[in-house]
PDB file of C-alpha atoms in Angstrom:
ATOM      1  CA  UNK A   1     214.348 207.492 210.280  1.00  0.00           C
ATOM      2  CA  UNK A   2     217.381 208.613 208.339  1.00  0.00           C
ATOM      3  CA  UNK A   3     217.464 209.498 204.665  1.00  0.00           C
ATOM      4  CA  UNK A   4     217.700 206.190 202.764  1.00  0.00           C
ATOM      5  CA  UNK A   5     220.483 207.642 200.640  1.00  0.00           C
ATOM      6  CA  UNK A   6     222.511 208.308 203.779  1.00  0.00           C
ATOM      7  CA  UNK A   7     222.223 204.752 205.061  1.00  0.00           C
ATOM      8  CA  UNK A   8     222.649 202.985 201.723  1.00  0.00           C
ATOM      9  CA  UNK A   9     226.450 202.756 202.112  1.00  0.00           C
ATOM     10  CA  UNK A  10     225.895 201.068 205.485  1.00  0.00           C
ATOM     11  CA  UNK A  11     223.585 198.559 203.805  1.00  0.00           C
ATOM     12  CA  UNK A  12     226.077 198.077 200.994  1.00  0.00           C
ATOM     13  CA  UNK A  13     228.810 197.471 203.540  1.00  0.00           C
ATOM     14  CA  UNK A  14     226.834 194.483 204.814  1.00  0.00           C
ATOM     15  CA  UNK A  15     225.815 193.009 201.477  1.00  0.00           C
ATOM     16  CA  UNK A  16     229.384 193.299 200.214  1.00  0.00           C
ATOM     17  CA  UNK A  17     230.360 190.756 202.874  1.00  0.00           C
ATOM     18  CA  UNK A  18     227.532 188.487 201.668  1.00  0.00           C
ATOM     19  CA  UNK A  19     225.207 189.266 204.552  1.00  0.00           C
ATOM     20  CA  UNK A  20     221.622 188.806 203.507  1.00  0.00           C
ATOM     21  CA  UNK A  21     219.480 191.882 204.032  1.00  0.00           C
ATOM     22  CA  UNK A  22     216.304 191.022 205.933  1.00  0.00           C
ATOM     23  CA  UNK A  23     213.990 193.934 205.346  1.00  0.00           C
ATOM     24  CA  UNK A  24     210.638 192.541 206.444  1.00  0.00           C
ATOM     25  CA  UNK A  25     209.363 190.064 209.037  1.00  0.00           C
ATOM     26  CA  UNK A  26     208.732 187.314 206.503  1.00  0.00           C
ATOM     27  CA  UNK A  27     212.365 187.444 205.412  1.00  0.00           C
ATOM     28  CA  UNK A  28     213.468 187.206 209.038  1.00  0.00           C
ATOM     29  CA  UNK A  29     211.249 184.196 209.679  1.00  0.00           C
ATOM     30  CA  UNK A  30     212.492 182.458 206.549  1.00  0.00           C
ATOM     31  CA  UNK A  31     216.091 183.144 207.533  1.00  0.00           C
ATOM     32  CA  UNK A  32     215.604 181.917 211.071  1.00  0.00           C
ATOM     33  CA  UNK A  33     213.921 178.740 209.862  1.00  0.00           C
ATOM     34  CA  UNK A  34     217.106 177.589 208.158  1.00  0.00           C
ATOM     35  CA  UNK A  35     219.142 174.813 209.652  1.00  0.00           C
ATOM     36  CA  UNK A  36     222.658 175.257 210.953  1.00  0.00           C
ATOM     37  CA  UNK A  37     224.320 178.238 212.542  1.00  0.00           C
ATOM     38  CA  UNK A  38     223.045 181.732 211.851  1.00  0.00           C
ATOM     39  CA  UNK A  39     224.389 185.154 212.643  1.00  0.00           C
ATOM     40  CA  UNK A  40     222.091 188.173 212.766  1.00  0.00           C
ATOM     41  CA  UNK A  41     223.804 191.553 212.682  1.00  0.00           C
ATOM     42  CA  UNK A  42     221.600 194.414 213.907  1.00  0.00           C
ATOM     43  CA  UNK A  43     222.912 197.299 211.859  1.00  0.00           C
ATOM     44  CA  UNK A  44     222.845 200.896 213.026  1.00  0.00           C
ATOM     45  CA  UNK A  45     223.659 204.351 211.729  1.00  0.00           C
ATOM     46  CA  UNK A  46     225.733 204.984 214.855  1.00  0.00           C
ATOM     47  CA  UNK A  47     229.073 206.183 213.596  1.00  0.00           C
ATOM     48  CA  UNK A  48     231.160 205.212 216.572  1.00  0.00           C
ATOM     49  CA  UNK A  49     229.772 201.754 217.329  1.00  0.00           C
ATOM     50  CA  UNK A  50     228.489 200.453 214.000  1.00  0.00           C
ATOM     51  CA  UNK A  51     231.487 202.054 212.327  1.00  0.00           C
ATOM     52  CA  UNK A  52     233.608 199.490 214.171  1.00  0.00           C
ATOM     53  CA  UNK A  53     231.126 196.619 214.231  1.00  0.00           C
ATOM     54  CA  UNK A  54     230.755 196.250 210.473  1.00  0.00           C
ATOM     55  CA  UNK A  55     234.512 196.089 209.826  1.00  0.00           C
ATOM     56  CA  UNK A  56     234.797 193.664 212.736  1.00  0.00           C
ATOM     57  CA  UNK A  57     232.273 191.336 211.171  1.00  0.00           C
ATOM     58  CA  UNK A  58     234.077 191.604 207.832  1.00  0.00           C
ATOM     59  CA  UNK A  59     237.309 190.514 209.503  1.00  0.00           C
ATOM     60  CA  UNK A  60     235.613 187.707 211.424  1.00  0.00           C
ATOM     61  CA  UNK A  61     233.912 186.298 208.335  1.00  0.00           C
ATOM     62  CA  UNK A  62     237.320 185.693 206.776  1.00  0.00           C
ATOM     63  CA  UNK A  63     237.922 183.078 209.465  1.00  0.00           C
ATOM     64  CA  UNK A  64     237.778 179.461 208.318  1.00  0.00           C
ATOM     65  CA  UNK A  65     235.069 178.626 210.826  1.00  0.00           C
ATOM     66  CA  UNK A  66     232.022 180.815 210.523  1.00  0.00           C
ATOM     67  CA  UNK A  67     228.223 180.677 210.608  1.00  0.00           C
ATOM     68  CA  UNK A  68     226.346 178.859 207.870  1.00  0.00           C
ATOM     69  CA  UNK A  69     224.124 181.873 207.287  1.00  0.00           C
ATOM     70  CA  UNK A  70     224.642 185.595 207.859  1.00  0.00           C
ATOM     71  CA  UNK A  71     221.735 188.020 207.861  1.00  0.00           C
ATOM     72  CA  UNK A  72     221.242 191.632 208.818  1.00  0.00           C
ATOM     73  CA  UNK A  73     218.408 193.870 209.910  1.00  0.00           C
ATOM     74  CA  UNK A  74     218.697 197.628 210.113  1.00  0.00           C
ATOM     75  CA  UNK A  75     217.513 199.159 213.399  1.00  0.00           C
ATOM     76  CA  UNK A  76     215.668 202.425 212.940  1.00  0.00           C
ATOM     77  CA  UNK A  77     215.287 201.773 209.226  1.00  0.00           C
ATOM     78  CA  UNK A  78     213.530 198.437 208.842  1.00  0.00           C
ATOM     79  CA  UNK A  79     211.585 198.565 212.078  1.00  0.00           C
ATOM     80  CA  UNK A  80     209.278 195.593 211.526  1.00  0.00           C
ATOM     81  CA  UNK A  81     212.114 193.310 210.482  1.00  0.00           C
ATOM     82  CA  UNK A  82     214.209 194.424 213.437  1.00  0.00           C
ATOM     83  CA  UNK A  83     211.353 193.805 215.847  1.00  0.00           C
ATOM     84  CA  UNK A  84     210.829 190.346 214.385  1.00  0.00           C
ATOM     85  CA  UNK A  85     214.525 189.554 214.677  1.00  0.00           C
ATOM     86  CA  UNK A  86     214.511 190.695 218.299  1.00  0.00           C
ATOM     87  CA  UNK A  87     211.638 188.319 218.976  1.00  0.00           C
ATOM     88  CA  UNK A  88     214.238 185.584 218.545  1.00  0.00           C
ATOM     89  CA  UNK A  89     216.352 186.966 221.385  1.00  0.00           C
ATOM     90  CA  UNK A  90     213.566 188.439 223.449  1.00  0.00           C
ATOM     91  CA  UNK A  91     215.326 187.880 226.771  1.00  0.00           C
ATOM     92  CA  UNK A  92     218.107 190.257 225.768  1.00  0.00           C
ATOM     93  CA  UNK A  93     217.552 194.013 225.981  1.00  0.00           C
ATOM     94  CA  UNK A  94     217.425 195.627 222.543  1.00  0.00           C
ATOM     95  CA  UNK A  95     220.576 197.380 221.408  1.00  0.00           C
ATOM     96  CA  UNK A  96     222.104 198.366 218.118  1.00  0.00           C
ATOM     97  CA  UNK A  97     224.496 197.633 216.709  1.00  0.00           C
ATOM     98  CA  UNK A  98     224.561 194.140 218.113  1.00  0.00           C
ATOM     99  CA  UNK A  99     225.344 190.637 216.964  1.00  0.00           C
ATOM    100  CA  UNK A 100     223.370 187.481 217.711  1.00  0.00           C
ATOM    101  CA  UNK A 101     224.669 184.001 216.946  1.00  0.00           C
ATOM    102  CA  UNK A 102     222.274 181.080 216.805  1.00  0.00           C
ATOM    103  CA  UNK A 103     222.792 177.361 216.669  1.00  0.00           C
ATOM    104  CA  UNK A 104     219.531 176.154 215.232  1.00  0.00           C
ATOM    105  CA  UNK A 105     216.968 178.223 217.087  1.00  0.00           C
ATOM    106  CA  UNK A 106     219.074 178.633 220.216  1.00  0.00           C
ATOM    107  CA  UNK A 107     220.817 181.929 220.891  1.00  0.00           C
ATOM    108  CA  UNK A 108     224.350 180.874 221.818  1.00  0.00           C
ATOM    109  CA  UNK A 109     226.232 184.165 221.772  1.00  0.00           C
ATOM    110  CA  UNK A 110     225.273 187.813 221.878  1.00  0.00           C
ATOM    111  CA  UNK A 111     227.390 190.934 221.615  1.00  0.00           C
ATOM    112  CA  UNK A 112     225.446 193.981 222.785  1.00  0.00           C
ATOM    113  CA  UNK A 113     226.232 197.532 221.794  1.00  0.00           C
ATOM    114  CA  UNK A 114     228.173 198.364 224.932  1.00  0.00           C
ATOM    115  CA  UNK A 115     230.644 195.580 224.120  1.00  0.00           C
ATOM    116  CA  UNK A 116     231.253 197.221 220.757  1.00  0.00           C
ATOM    117  CA  UNK A 117     231.567 200.854 221.820  1.00  0.00           C
ATOM    118  CA  UNK A 118     235.045 202.242 222.269  1.00  0.00           C
ATOM    119  CA  UNK A 119     236.683 199.089 220.903  1.00  0.00           C
ATOM    120  CA  UNK A 120     238.495 198.685 217.629  1.00  0.00           C
ATOM    121  CA  UNK A 121     237.390 196.327 214.898  1.00  0.00           C
ATOM    122  CA  UNK A 122     240.102 193.677 215.446  1.00  0.00           C
ATOM    123  CA  UNK A 123     239.165 193.378 219.127  1.00  0.00           C
ATOM    124  CA  UNK A 124     235.503 192.893 218.314  1.00  0.00           C
ATOM    125  CA  UNK A 125     236.438 190.486 215.544  1.00  0.00           C
ATOM    126  CA  UNK A 126     238.437 188.431 218.029  1.00  0.00           C
ATOM    127  CA  UNK A 127     235.308 188.000 220.151  1.00  0.00           C
ATOM    128  CA  UNK A 128     233.323 186.967 217.100  1.00  0.00           C
ATOM    129  CA  UNK A 129     235.926 184.475 215.909  1.00  0.00           C
ATOM    130  CA  UNK A 130     236.101 182.955 219.388  1.00  0.00           C
ATOM    131  CA  UNK A 131     232.341 182.474 219.297  1.00  0.00           C
ATOM    132  CA  UNK A 132     232.534 180.974 215.806  1.00  0.00           C
ATOM    133  CA  UNK A 133     235.184 178.513 216.952  1.00  0.00           C
ATOM    134  CA  UNK A 134     233.056 177.528 219.912  1.00  0.00           C
ATOM    135  CA  UNK A 135     229.690 177.251 218.220  1.00  0.00           C
ATOM    136  CA  UNK A 136     230.104 176.894 214.461  1.00  0.00           C
ATOM    137  CA  UNK A 137     232.077 173.677 214.347  1.00  0.00           C
ATOM    138  CA  UNK A 138     229.967 170.899 212.855  1.00  0.00           C
TER     139      UNK A 138
ATOM    140  CA  UNK B   1     235.957 207.795 217.656  1.00  0.00           C
ATOM    141  CA  UNK B   2     234.121 208.693 214.490  1.00  0.00           C
ATOM    142  CA  UNK B   3     230.745 209.946 215.519  1.00  0.00           C
ATOM    143  CA  UNK B   4     228.492 212.363 213.720  1.00  0.00           C
ATOM    144  CA  UNK B   5     228.547 214.686 216.762  1.00  0.00           C
ATOM    145  CA  UNK B   6     232.068 215.811 217.513  1.00  0.00           C
ATOM    146  CA  UNK B   7     230.942 218.608 219.846  1.00  0.00           C
ATOM    147  CA  UNK B   8     229.394 216.358 222.499  1.00  0.00           C
ATOM    148  CA  UNK B   9     232.432 215.085 224.354  1.00  0.00           C
ATOM    149  CA  UNK B  10     234.378 211.848 224.480  1.00  0.00           C
ATOM    150  CA  UNK B  11     231.620 209.863 226.186  1.00  0.00           C
ATOM    151  CA  UNK B  12     228.998 210.767 223.608  1.00  0.00           C
ATOM    152  CA  UNK B  13     227.346 207.615 222.320  1.00  0.00           C
ATOM    153  CA  UNK B  14     228.959 205.406 224.949  1.00  0.00           C
ATOM    154  CA  UNK B  15     226.821 203.364 227.341  1.00  0.00           C
ATOM    155  CA  UNK B  16     227.883 204.441 230.807  1.00  0.00           C
ATOM    156  CA  UNK B  17     227.168 203.659 234.431  1.00  0.00           C
ATOM    157  CA  UNK B  18     226.546 206.777 236.474  1.00  0.00           C
ATOM    158  CA  UNK B  19     226.872 205.907 240.136  1.00  0.00           C
ATOM    159  CA  UNK B  20     225.336 208.446 242.468  1.00  0.00           C
ATOM    160  CA  UNK B  21     225.302 209.045 246.182  1.00  0.00           C
ATOM    161  CA  UNK B  22     222.959 206.690 248.013  1.00  0.00           C
ATOM    162  CA  UNK B  23     221.285 203.564 246.727  1.00  0.00           C
ATOM    163  CA  UNK B  24     220.650 204.485 243.102  1.00  0.00           C
ATOM    164  CA  UNK B  25     222.633 204.259 239.906  1.00  0.00           C
ATOM    165  CA  UNK B  26     221.863 205.005 236.285  1.00  0.00           C
ATOM    166  CA  UNK B  27     222.875 203.237 233.093  1.00  0.00           C
ATOM    167  CA  UNK B  28     222.300 204.735 229.676  1.00  0.00           C
ATOM    168  CA  UNK B  29     223.852 206.041 226.506  1.00  0.00           C
ATOM    169  CA  UNK B  30     225.708 209.210 227.339  1.00  0.00           C
ATOM    170  CA  UNK B  31     224.546 212.163 225.300  1.00  0.00           C
ATOM    171  CA  UNK B  32     226.726 214.789 226.876  1.00  0.00           C
ATOM    172  CA  UNK B  33     228.171 216.019 230.144  1.00  0.00           C
ATOM    173  CA  UNK B  34     227.139 219.566 231.035  1.00  0.00           C
ATOM    174  CA  UNK B  35     227.702 221.667 234.159  1.00  0.00           C
ATOM    175  CA  UNK B  36     224.263 220.626 235.406  1.00  0.00           C
ATOM    176  CA  UNK B  37     225.084 216.929 235.169  1.00  0.00           C
ATOM    177  CA  UNK B  38     225.187 213.916 232.869  1.00  0.00           C
ATOM    178  CA  UNK B  39     222.530 213.573 230.198  1.00  0.00           C
ATOM    179  CA  UNK B  40     221.676 209.962 229.392  1.00  0.00           C
ATOM    180  CA  UNK B  41     219.482 208.622 226.618  1.00  0.00           C
ATOM    181  CA  UNK B  42     217.602 205.306 226.674  1.00  0.00           C
ATOM    182  CA  UNK B  43     218.419 204.903 230.348  1.00  0.00           C
ATOM    183  CA  UNK B  44     217.543 202.684 233.270  1.00  0.00           C
ATOM    184  CA  UNK B  45     217.670 203.628 236.934  1.00  0.00           C
ATOM    185  CA  UNK B  46     218.328 200.981 239.558  1.00  0.00           C
ATOM    186  CA  UNK B  47     217.711 201.455 243.270  1.00  0.00           C
ATOM    187  CA  UNK B  48     219.171 198.779 245.514  1.00  0.00           C
ATOM    188  CA  UNK B  49     216.908 199.932 248.340  1.00  0.00           C
ATOM    189  CA  UNK B  50     213.746 199.123 246.404  1.00  0.00           C
ATOM    190  CA  UNK B  51     212.477 195.624 245.642  1.00  0.00           C
ATOM    191  CA  UNK B  52     211.939 194.741 241.987  1.00  0.00           C
ATOM    192  CA  UNK B  53     208.695 193.442 240.433  1.00  0.00           C
ATOM    193  CA  UNK B  54     209.370 190.000 241.885  1.00  0.00           C
ATOM    194  CA  UNK B  55     210.026 191.307 245.380  1.00  0.00           C
ATOM    195  CA  UNK B  56     213.783 190.869 245.139  1.00  0.00           C
ATOM    196  CA  UNK B  57     216.251 193.443 246.372  1.00  0.00           C
ATOM    197  CA  UNK B  58     219.188 193.550 243.966  1.00  0.00           C
ATOM    198  CA  UNK B  59     222.487 195.138 244.942  1.00  0.00           C
ATOM    199  CA  UNK B  60     224.188 197.629 242.660  1.00  0.00           C
ATOM    200  CA  UNK B  61     226.925 195.075 242.047  1.00  0.00           C
ATOM    201  CA  UNK B  62     224.563 192.298 241.028  1.00  0.00           C
ATOM    202  CA  UNK B  63     222.574 194.648 238.824  1.00  0.00           C
ATOM    203  CA  UNK B  64     225.757 195.725 237.086  1.00  0.00           C
ATOM    204  CA  UNK B  65     226.941 192.169 236.558  1.00  0.00           C
ATOM    205  CA  UNK B  66     223.794 191.434 234.587  1.00  0.00           C
ATOM    206  CA  UNK B  67     223.844 194.786 232.785  1.00  0.00           C
ATOM    207  CA  UNK B  68     227.456 194.288 231.753  1.00  0.00           C
ATOM    208  CA  UNK B  69     226.617 190.957 230.194  1.00  0.00           C
ATOM    209  CA  UNK B  70     223.365 191.700 228.411  1.00  0.00           C
ATOM    210  CA  UNK B  71     222.703 195.440 228.547  1.00  0.00           C
ATOM    211  CA  UNK B  72     219.770 197.219 230.114  1.00  0.00           C
ATOM    212  CA  UNK B  73     216.063 197.547 229.516  1.00  0.00           C
ATOM    213  CA  UNK B  74     215.411 201.190 228.782  1.00  0.00           C
ATOM    214  CA  UNK B  75     212.896 202.843 231.099  1.00  0.00           C
ATOM    215  CA  UNK B  76     213.547 206.502 230.302  1.00  0.00           C
ATOM    216  CA  UNK B  77     214.129 208.241 226.988  1.00  0.00           C
ATOM    217  CA  UNK B  78     216.229 210.998 228.571  1.00  0.00           C
ATOM    218  CA  UNK B  79     217.573 211.550 232.071  1.00  0.00           C
ATOM    219  CA  UNK B  80     219.636 214.345 233.579  1.00  0.00           C
ATOM    220  CA  UNK B  81     221.655 213.007 236.491  1.00  0.00           C
ATOM    221  CA  UNK B  82     222.421 216.077 238.647  1.00  0.00           C
ATOM    222  CA  UNK B  83     226.133 216.865 238.862  1.00  0.00           C
ATOM    223  CA  UNK B  84     226.085 217.213 242.638  1.00  0.00           C
ATOM    224  CA  UNK B  85     224.902 213.602 242.999  1.00  0.00           C
ATOM    225  CA  UNK B  86     227.390 212.005 240.602  1.00  0.00           C
ATOM    226  CA  UNK B  87     230.059 209.820 242.204  1.00  0.00           C
ATOM    227  CA  UNK B  88     231.489 208.232 239.045  1.00  0.00           C
ATOM    228  CA  UNK B  89     230.875 207.791 235.340  1.00  0.00           C
ATOM    229  CA  UNK B  90     232.224 204.548 233.865  1.00  0.00           C
ATOM    230  CA  UNK B  91     231.681 202.907 230.469  1.00  0.00           C
ATOM    231  CA  UNK B  92     229.567 199.795 230.937  1.00  0.00           C
ATOM    232  CA  UNK B  93     231.817 197.942 228.502  1.00  0.00           C
ATOM    233  CA  UNK B  94     234.682 198.260 230.979  1.00  0.00           C
ATOM    234  CA  UNK B  95     232.697 196.309 233.560  1.00  0.00           C
ATOM    235  CA  UNK B  96     232.135 193.215 231.449  1.00  0.00           C
TER     236      UNK B  96
END
C-alpha cells in the first residue's frame, strides 16, 4: 500500500469531479443499491494508465448525458471496498484502473485497464461518452 | 507515457500478449524486456493444446478475442518468457 499522502491527490482528483469516494464495503453496497445508472471508477496509482483515465472521466462527465451516480474505489488502497465493488462485476477479471457502468444492477459497459493503457484521455473519454449515450438515456 | 519507472522501457506497465513458438502464449503486464526475455507481472498462460477446466480446447485466437474484450484472470505473479521462445510482443489493447 502506498503512502496515503502520495495518493491523496489522486483521491482529490476524483472528488473534484463529484465522484463519491467509496472507502468501505457498506458504502459500496449503499451506492450500488441506488436506482438509475451508476458508474464505478476503480482508481489506481498507476501513472501511465490512471494518469489518463481520470482526465478522461473528467472530460466525459462534462457530456450532457451521463450516469446518475458516480462512485470510486481505490485499488490497492481501500482493499475491502474494491473487493466489494468487484463482486458486482465478478465475471470480469480484476484490473485497475477500470470503469464499470451499471444500469440498475446490470453491468452494461466495462473498460478494462488494457483499453486505457497507451491511449490519451480524449480517446478514452470518447468511449465513455459513447457508452453514456447508449445506456444513460432515460 | 508518464510512469513512475522511466528506466523500464516503453512497454513497462502495458498489458501485452507474448506469443511464443508452439501452442502457448502469455498475457500480462509487461515489467521490462531484458536480454533473457520478457518479464510479465500478473500474467496468464494459455496453451491451445491443453483442454481447459471444462474440457474445451480453445485456440489462441479465440482466447485472445475474449482477453481483448475483458482482460485476463491472473494465474502467475511474475513470469519470465525466455527470449529464444518469443515470436511477438503486442499490446493487448491493440487487439480489441
